[in-house]
CSV table of C-alpha atoms in Angstrom, one decimal:
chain,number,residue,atom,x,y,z
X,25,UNK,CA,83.1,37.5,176.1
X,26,UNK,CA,86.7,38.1,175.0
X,27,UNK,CA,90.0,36.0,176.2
X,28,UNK,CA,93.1,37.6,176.7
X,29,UNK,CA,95.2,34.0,176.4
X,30,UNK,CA,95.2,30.4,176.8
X,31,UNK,CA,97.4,28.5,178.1
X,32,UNK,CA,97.7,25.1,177.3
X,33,UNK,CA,100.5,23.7,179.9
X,34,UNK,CA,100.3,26.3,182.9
X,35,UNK,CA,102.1,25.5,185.9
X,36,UNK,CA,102.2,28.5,187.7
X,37,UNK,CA,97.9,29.0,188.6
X,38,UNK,CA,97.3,26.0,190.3
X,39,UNK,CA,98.6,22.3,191.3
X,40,UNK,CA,100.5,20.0,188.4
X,41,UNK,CA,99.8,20.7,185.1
X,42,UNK,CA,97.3,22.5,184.1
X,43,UNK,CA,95.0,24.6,181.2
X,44,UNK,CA,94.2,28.3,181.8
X,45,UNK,CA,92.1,30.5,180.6
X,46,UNK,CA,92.4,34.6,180.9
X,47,UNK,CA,89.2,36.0,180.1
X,48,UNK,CA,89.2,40.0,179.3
X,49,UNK,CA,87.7,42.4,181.0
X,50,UNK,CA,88.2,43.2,184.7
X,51,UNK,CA,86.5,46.6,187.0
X,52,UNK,CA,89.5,46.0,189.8
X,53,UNK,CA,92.5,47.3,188.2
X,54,UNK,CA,94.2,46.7,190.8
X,55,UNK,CA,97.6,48.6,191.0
X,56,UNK,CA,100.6,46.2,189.8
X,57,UNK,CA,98.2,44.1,188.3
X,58,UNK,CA,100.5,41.4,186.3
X,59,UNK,CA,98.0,41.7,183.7
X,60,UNK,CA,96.8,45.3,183.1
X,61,UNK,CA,96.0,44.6,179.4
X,62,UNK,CA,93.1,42.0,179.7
X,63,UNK,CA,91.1,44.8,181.8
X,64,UNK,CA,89.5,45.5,178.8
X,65,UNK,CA,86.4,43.6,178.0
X,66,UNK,CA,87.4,44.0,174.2
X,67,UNK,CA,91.2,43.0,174.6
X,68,UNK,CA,92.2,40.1,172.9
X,69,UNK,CA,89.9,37.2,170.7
X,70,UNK,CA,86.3,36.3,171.1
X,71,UNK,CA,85.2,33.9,172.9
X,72,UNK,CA,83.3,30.7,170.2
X,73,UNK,CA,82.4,27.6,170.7
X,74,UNK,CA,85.8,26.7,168.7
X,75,UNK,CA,87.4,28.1,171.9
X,76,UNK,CA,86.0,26.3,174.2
X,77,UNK,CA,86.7,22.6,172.5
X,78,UNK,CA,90.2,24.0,171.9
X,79,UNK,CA,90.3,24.0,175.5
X,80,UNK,CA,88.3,20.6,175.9
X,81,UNK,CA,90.3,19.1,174.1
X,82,UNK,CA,93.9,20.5,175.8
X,83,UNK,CA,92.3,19.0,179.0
X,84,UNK,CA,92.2,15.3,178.0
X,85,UNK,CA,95.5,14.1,178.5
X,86,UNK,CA,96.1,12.2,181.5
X,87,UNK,CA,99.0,14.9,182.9
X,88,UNK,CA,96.6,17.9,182.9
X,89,UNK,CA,95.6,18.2,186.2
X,90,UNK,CA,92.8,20.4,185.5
X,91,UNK,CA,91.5,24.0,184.3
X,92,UNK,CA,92.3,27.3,185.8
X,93,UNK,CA,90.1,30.3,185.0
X,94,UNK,CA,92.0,33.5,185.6
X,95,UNK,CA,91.4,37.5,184.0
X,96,UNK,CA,90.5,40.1,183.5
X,97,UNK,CA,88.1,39.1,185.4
X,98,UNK,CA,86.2,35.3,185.5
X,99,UNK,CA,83.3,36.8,188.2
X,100,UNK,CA,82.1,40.1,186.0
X,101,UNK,CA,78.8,40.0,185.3
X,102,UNK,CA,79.5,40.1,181.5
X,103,UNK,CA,82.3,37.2,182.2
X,104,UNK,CA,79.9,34.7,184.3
X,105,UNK,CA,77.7,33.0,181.5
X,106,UNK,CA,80.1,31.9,179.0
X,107,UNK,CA,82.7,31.0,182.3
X,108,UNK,CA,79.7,28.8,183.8
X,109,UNK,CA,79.0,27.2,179.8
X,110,UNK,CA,82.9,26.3,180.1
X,111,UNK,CA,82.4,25.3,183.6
X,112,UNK,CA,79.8,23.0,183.2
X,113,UNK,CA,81.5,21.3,179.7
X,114,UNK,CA,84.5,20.4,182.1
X,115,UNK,CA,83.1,19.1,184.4
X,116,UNK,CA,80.2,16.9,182.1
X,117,UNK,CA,83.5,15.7,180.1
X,118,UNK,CA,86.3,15.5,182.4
X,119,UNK,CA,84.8,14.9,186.4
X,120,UNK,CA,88.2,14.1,187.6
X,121,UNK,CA,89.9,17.2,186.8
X,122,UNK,CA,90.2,20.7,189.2
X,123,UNK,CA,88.5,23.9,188.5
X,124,UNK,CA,90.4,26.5,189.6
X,125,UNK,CA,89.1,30.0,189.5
X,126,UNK,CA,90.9,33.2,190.2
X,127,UNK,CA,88.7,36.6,191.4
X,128,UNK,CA,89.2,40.2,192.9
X,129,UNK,CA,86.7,39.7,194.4
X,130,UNK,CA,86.1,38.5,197.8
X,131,UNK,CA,84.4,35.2,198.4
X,132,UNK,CA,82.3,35.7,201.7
X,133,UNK,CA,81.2,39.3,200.9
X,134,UNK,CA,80.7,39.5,197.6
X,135,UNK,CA,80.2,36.0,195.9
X,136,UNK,CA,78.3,33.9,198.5
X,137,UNK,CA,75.8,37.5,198.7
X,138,UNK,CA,75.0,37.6,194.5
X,139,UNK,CA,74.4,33.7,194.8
X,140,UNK,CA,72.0,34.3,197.4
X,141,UNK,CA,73.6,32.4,200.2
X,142,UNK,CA,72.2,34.2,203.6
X,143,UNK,CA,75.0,32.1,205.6
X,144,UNK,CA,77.1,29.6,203.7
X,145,UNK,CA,75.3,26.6,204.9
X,146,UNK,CA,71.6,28.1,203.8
X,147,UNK,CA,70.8,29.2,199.9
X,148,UNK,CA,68.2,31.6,199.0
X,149,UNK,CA,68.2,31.8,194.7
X,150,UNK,CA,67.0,35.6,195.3
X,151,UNK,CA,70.2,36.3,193.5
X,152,UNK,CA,72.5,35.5,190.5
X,153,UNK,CA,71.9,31.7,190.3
X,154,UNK,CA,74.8,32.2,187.2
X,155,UNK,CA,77.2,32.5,190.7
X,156,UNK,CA,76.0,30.4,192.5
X,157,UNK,CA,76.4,27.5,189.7
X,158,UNK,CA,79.8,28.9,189.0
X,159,UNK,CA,80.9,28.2,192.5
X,160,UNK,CA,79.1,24.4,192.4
X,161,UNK,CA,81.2,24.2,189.4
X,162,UNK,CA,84.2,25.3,191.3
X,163,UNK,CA,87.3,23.5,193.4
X,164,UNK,CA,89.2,26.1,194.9
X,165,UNK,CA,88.5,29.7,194.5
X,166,UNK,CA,91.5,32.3,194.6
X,167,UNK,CA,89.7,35.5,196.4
X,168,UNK,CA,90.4,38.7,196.7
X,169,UNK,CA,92.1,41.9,194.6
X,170,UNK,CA,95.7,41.5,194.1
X,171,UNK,CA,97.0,44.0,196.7
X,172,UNK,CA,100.4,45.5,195.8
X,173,UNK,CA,101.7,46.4,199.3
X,174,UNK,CA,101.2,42.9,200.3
X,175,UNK,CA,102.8,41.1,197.2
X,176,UNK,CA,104.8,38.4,198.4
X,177,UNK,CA,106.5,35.9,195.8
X,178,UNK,CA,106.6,32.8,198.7
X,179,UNK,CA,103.1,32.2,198.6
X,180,UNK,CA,101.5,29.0,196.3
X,181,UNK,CA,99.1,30.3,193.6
X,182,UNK,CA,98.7,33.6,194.5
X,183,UNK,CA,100.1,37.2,194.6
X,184,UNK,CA,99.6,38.7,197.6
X,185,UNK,CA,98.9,38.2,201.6
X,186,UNK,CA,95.4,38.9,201.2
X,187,UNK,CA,94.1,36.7,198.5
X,188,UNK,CA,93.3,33.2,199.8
X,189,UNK,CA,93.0,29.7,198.6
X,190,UNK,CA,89.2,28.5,199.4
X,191,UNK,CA,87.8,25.2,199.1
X,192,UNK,CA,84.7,26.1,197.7
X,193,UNK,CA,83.2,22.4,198.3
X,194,UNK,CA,84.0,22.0,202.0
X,195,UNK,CA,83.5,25.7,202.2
X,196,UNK,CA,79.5,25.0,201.1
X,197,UNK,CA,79.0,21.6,203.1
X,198,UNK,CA,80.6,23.0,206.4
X,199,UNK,CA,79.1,26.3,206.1
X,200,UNK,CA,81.8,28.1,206.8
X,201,UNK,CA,84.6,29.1,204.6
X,202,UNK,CA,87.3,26.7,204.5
X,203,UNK,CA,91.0,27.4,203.1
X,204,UNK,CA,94.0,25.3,202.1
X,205,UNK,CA,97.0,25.2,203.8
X,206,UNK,CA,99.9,27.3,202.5
């Protein structure tokens, strides 16, 4: 995997103070995309294990809130395993930060289907079991393709009408999907 950029005091993808990562490579390209360039999977540096303790270690002070994972592209098949290897680092090292974890695509229909989820509150692993750790790994996902028409610079966290902020945790105990307030 290739990353576009990290950010090491990001304020603008997620509550307080946080670390971000934009992976490369995304098959949206959405129109207005704020980040055309990283929609190729060869765009910017490869991905080591050099990167990710660089990021490990931008997490540990007390003020970061947490990790955002944004793109390109986090939920591309040729993204997931080296996102879920970061994933599961954070959360081993650091249990008390957020994962935050931006997608184009949408959380009901496309996510919760490759993880094998049949409804949300009953798994079947007949699918990607690479998603559905990503989402065990995950806070709050940001669904949905960045929609141009419906850009609206008001909202929290996110670009436009469409996309939502899910609680991926309550979302999987209550078996339905459950969003945050704006």
């Amino acid at each position: 995997m290739n990353y576009a950029n990290i950010k090491k005091t990001d304020v603008a993808n997620g509550p307080g103070i946080r670390v971000s990562l934009f992976v490369s490579g995304c098959t949206h390209r959405c129109k207005g995309c704020f980040n055309s360039e990283a929609w190729d999977f060869h765009y910017g540096r490869e991905y080591t294990q050099e990167t990710e303790e660089e990021i490990l270690e931008a997490l540990e002070p007390d003020y970061i809130k947490g990790l955002s994972i944004l793109g390109g592209e986090p939920m591309e098949p040729e993204n997931r395993g080296t996102v879920l290897k970061l994933l599961k680092a954070v959360r081993k090292r650091y249990p008390q930060k957020s994962i935050w974890c931006y997608t184009g695509y949408d959380y009901e229909k496309d996510l919760l289907v490759w993880a094998g989820v049949s409804s949300v509150g009953g798994t079947e692993f007949a699918a990607d079991r690479t998603v559905w750790e990503l989402l065990d790994c995950i806070d709050v996902l940001v669904d949905g393709e960045f929609v141009e028409e419906k850009k609206n610079l008001r909202l929290a966290f996110r670009g436009s009408e469409n996309q939502r902020l899910i609680d991926v945790k309550k979302s999987l105990q209550a078996g339905i999907t459950v969003c945050l307030p704006d």
